[in-house]
Amino acid sequence: MPQAVKLADAEITAALTTLPEWRVENGKLHREYRFPDFVHAFGFMATSAIAIEAMNHHPEWFNVWNRVTIDLTTHDSGGITARDVELATKLEQIAKRLS
């Protein structure tokens, strides 16, 4: 698979218009999800893991009780790429289905 190309700032800004809860923080796409409780938060992570593994593009994520904090970057490319935007979009779809 060819290496993903780092997006320009304007491309990231355009992508964020379709991902309103996401922002750039420390050079990574960042989002915190809040769920009713731990079971829902963990269910989101377990369901997301299938899509994540299929993409072979793994997030930096952290769970505390009802929150899941996610940072996306493509380390090999040195920043945010279309793969990160694609994964963020998939995570949004999963979260909506589970809400």
PDB file of C-alpha atoms in Angstrom:
ATOM      1  CA  MET A   1       0.000   0.000   0.000  1.00  0.00           C
ATOM      2  CA  PRO A   2       1.457   3.406  -0.928  1.00  0.00           C
ATOM      3  CA  GLN A   3       2.151   5.859   1.849  1.00  0.00           C
ATOM      4  CA  ALA A   4      -0.697   8.283   2.566  1.00  0.00           C
ATOM      5  CA  VAL A   5      -0.015  11.940   1.792  1.00  0.00           C
ATOM      6  CA  LYS A   6      -0.224  14.494   4.585  1.00  0.00           C
ATOM      7  CA  LEU A   7      -3.140  16.883   4.015  1.00  0.00           C
ATOM      8  CA  ALA A   8      -2.631  20.631   3.662  1.00  0.00           C
ATOM      9  CA  ASP A   9      -4.240  22.875   6.288  1.00  0.00           C
ATOM     10  CA  ALA A  10      -6.967  23.938   3.825  1.00  0.00           C
ATOM     11  CA  GLU A  11      -7.807  20.285   3.114  1.00  0.00           C
ATOM     12  CA  ILE A  12      -8.074  19.557   6.832  1.00  0.00           C
ATOM     13  CA  THR A  13     -10.300  22.605   7.349  1.00  0.00           C
ATOM     14  CA  ALA A  14     -12.555  21.451   4.507  1.00  0.00           C
ATOM     15  CA  ALA A  15     -12.744  17.925   5.948  1.00  0.00           C
ATOM     16  CA  LEU A  16     -13.700  19.272   9.369  1.00  0.00           C
ATOM     17  CA  THR A  17     -16.829  20.867   7.877  1.00  0.00           C
ATOM     18  CA  THR A  18     -18.220  17.329   7.597  1.00  0.00           C
ATOM     19  CA  LEU A  19     -16.932  16.370  11.069  1.00  0.00           C
ATOM     20  CA  PRO A  20     -18.195  19.207  13.293  1.00  0.00           C
ATOM     21  CA  GLU A  21     -17.312  17.558  16.626  1.00  0.00           C
ATOM     22  CA  TRP A  22     -13.709  16.979  15.559  1.00  0.00           C
ATOM     23  CA  ARG A  23     -10.890  19.521  15.775  1.00  0.00           C
ATOM     24  CA  VAL A  24      -7.155  19.634  15.293  1.00  0.00           C
ATOM     25  CA  GLU A  25      -5.259  19.383  18.557  1.00  0.00           C
ATOM     26  CA  ASN A  26      -1.495  18.903  18.749  1.00  0.00           C
ATOM     27  CA  GLY A  27      -1.370  18.144  15.021  1.00  0.00           C
ATOM     28  CA  LYS A  28      -3.936  15.333  15.268  1.00  0.00           C
ATOM     29  CA  LEU A  29      -7.650  14.995  14.601  1.00  0.00           C
ATOM     30  CA  HIS A  30      -9.201  14.980  18.057  1.00  0.00           C
ATOM     31  CA  ARG A  31     -12.638  14.112  19.447  1.00  0.00           C
ATOM     32  CA  GLU A  32     -14.121  13.151  22.781  1.00  0.00           C
ATOM     33  CA  TYR A  33     -17.243  11.024  22.766  1.00  0.00           C
ATOM     34  CA  ARG A  34     -19.532  10.853  25.793  1.00  0.00           C
ATOM     35  CA  PHE A  35     -21.870   7.935  26.277  1.00  0.00           C
ATOM     36  CA  PRO A  36     -24.515   7.167  28.912  1.00  0.00           C
ATOM     37  CA  ASP A  37     -22.190   4.815  30.799  1.00  0.00           C
ATOM     38  CA  PHE A  38     -19.141   2.573  30.594  1.00  0.00           C
ATOM     39  CA  VAL A  39     -20.957  -0.251  28.802  1.00  0.00           C
ATOM     40  CA  HIS A  40     -21.935   2.071  25.945  1.00  0.00           C
ATOM     41  CA  ALA A  41     -18.431   3.578  25.742  1.00  0.00           C
ATOM     42  CA  PHE A  42     -16.830   0.145  25.687  1.00  0.00           C
ATOM     43  CA  GLY A  43     -19.392  -1.086  23.169  1.00  0.00           C
ATOM     44  CA  PHE A  44     -18.421   1.791  20.881  1.00  0.00           C
ATOM     45  CA  MET A  45     -14.756   0.842  21.182  1.00  0.00           C
ATOM     46  CA  ALA A  46     -15.437  -2.857  20.551  1.00  0.00           C
ATOM     47  CA  THR A  47     -17.625  -2.130  17.532  1.00  0.00           C
ATOM     48  CA  SER A  48     -15.130   0.407  16.185  1.00  0.00           C
ATOM     49  CA  ALA A  49     -12.269  -2.055  16.567  1.00  0.00           C
ATOM     50  CA  ILE A  50     -13.630  -4.126  13.688  1.00  0.00           C
ATOM     51  CA  ALA A  51     -13.594  -1.180  11.266  1.00  0.00           C
ATOM     52  CA  ILE A  52     -10.245  -0.007  12.617  1.00  0.00           C
ATOM     53  CA  GLU A  53      -8.626  -3.384  12.083  1.00  0.00           C
ATOM     54  CA  ALA A  54     -10.130  -3.690   8.595  1.00  0.00           C
ATOM     55  CA  MET A  55      -8.507  -0.354   7.696  1.00  0.00           C
ATOM     56  CA  ASN A  56      -5.268  -1.320   9.463  1.00  0.00           C
ATOM     57  CA  HIS A  57      -5.237   2.244  10.760  1.00  0.00           C
ATOM     58  CA  HIS A  58      -5.194   2.339  14.543  1.00  0.00           C
ATOM     59  CA  PRO A  59      -6.141   5.378  16.633  1.00  0.00           C
ATOM     60  CA  GLU A  60      -4.667   6.691  19.812  1.00  0.00           C
ATOM     61  CA  TRP A  61      -7.607   6.337  22.148  1.00  0.00           C
ATOM     62  CA  PHE A  62      -8.354   6.446  25.832  1.00  0.00           C
ATOM     63  CA  ASN A  63     -11.396   5.399  27.840  1.00  0.00           C
ATOM     64  CA  VAL A  64     -12.527   6.593  31.251  1.00  0.00           C
ATOM     65  CA  TRP A  65     -15.984   5.481  32.357  1.00  0.00           C
ATOM     66  CA  ASN A  66     -18.393   7.043  29.815  1.00  0.00           C
ATOM     67  CA  ARG A  67     -15.820   8.913  27.708  1.00  0.00           C
ATOM     68  CA  VAL A  68     -13.708   7.807  24.768  1.00  0.00           C
ATOM     69  CA  THR A  69     -11.050  10.282  23.659  1.00  0.00           C
ATOM     70  CA  ILE A  70      -9.581   9.732  20.203  1.00  0.00           C
ATOM     71  CA  ASP A  71      -6.600  11.221  18.372  1.00  0.00           C
ATOM     72  CA  LEU A  72      -5.959  10.361  14.737  1.00  0.00           C
ATOM     73  CA  THR A  73      -2.750  10.880  12.804  1.00  0.00           C
ATOM     74  CA  THR A  74      -0.800   8.912  10.239  1.00  0.00           C
ATOM     75  CA  HIS A  75       2.604   8.541  11.858  1.00  0.00           C
ATOM     76  CA  ASP A  76       4.320   7.323   8.668  1.00  0.00           C
ATOM     77  CA  SER A  77       3.193  10.488   6.859  1.00  0.00           C
ATOM     78  CA  GLY A  78       3.958  12.882   9.694  1.00  0.00           C
ATOM     79  CA  GLY A  79       0.446  14.255  10.138  1.00  0.00           C
ATOM     80  CA  ILE A  80      -3.209  14.085   9.238  1.00  0.00           C
ATOM     81  CA  THR A  81      -4.071  12.237   6.019  1.00  0.00           C
ATOM     82  CA  ALA A  82      -7.214  11.200   4.170  1.00  0.00           C
ATOM     83  CA  ARG A  83      -7.043   7.905   6.082  1.00  0.00           C
ATOM     84  CA  ASP A  84      -7.560   9.801   9.336  1.00  0.00           C
ATOM     85  CA  VAL A  85     -10.540  11.652   7.888  1.00  0.00           C
ATOM     86  CA  GLU A  86     -11.967   8.371   6.605  1.00  0.00           C
ATOM     87  CA  LEU A  87     -11.598   6.730  10.017  1.00  0.00           C
ATOM     88  CA  ALA A  88     -13.120   9.744  11.796  1.00  0.00           C
ATOM     89  CA  THR A  89     -16.104   9.502   9.436  1.00  0.00           C
ATOM     90  CA  LYS A  90     -16.518   5.787  10.179  1.00  0.00           C
ATOM     91  CA  LEU A  91     -16.292   6.429  13.923  1.00  0.00           C
ATOM     92  CA  GLU A  92     -19.022   9.068  13.638  1.00  0.00           C
ATOM     93  CA  GLN A  93     -21.274   6.583  11.815  1.00  0.00           C
ATOM     94  CA  ILE A  94     -20.685   3.933  14.466  1.00  0.00           C
ATOM     95  CA  ALA A  95     -21.351   6.364  17.321  1.00  0.00           C
ATOM     96  CA  LYS A  96     -24.626   7.472  15.686  1.00  0.00           C
ATOM     97  CA  ARG A  97     -25.765   3.870  15.277  1.00  0.00           C
ATOM     98  CA  LEU A  98     -25.079   3.160  18.939  1.00  0.00           C
ATOM     99  CA  SER A  99     -26.705   6.328  20.263  1.00  0.00           C
TER     100      SER A  99
END
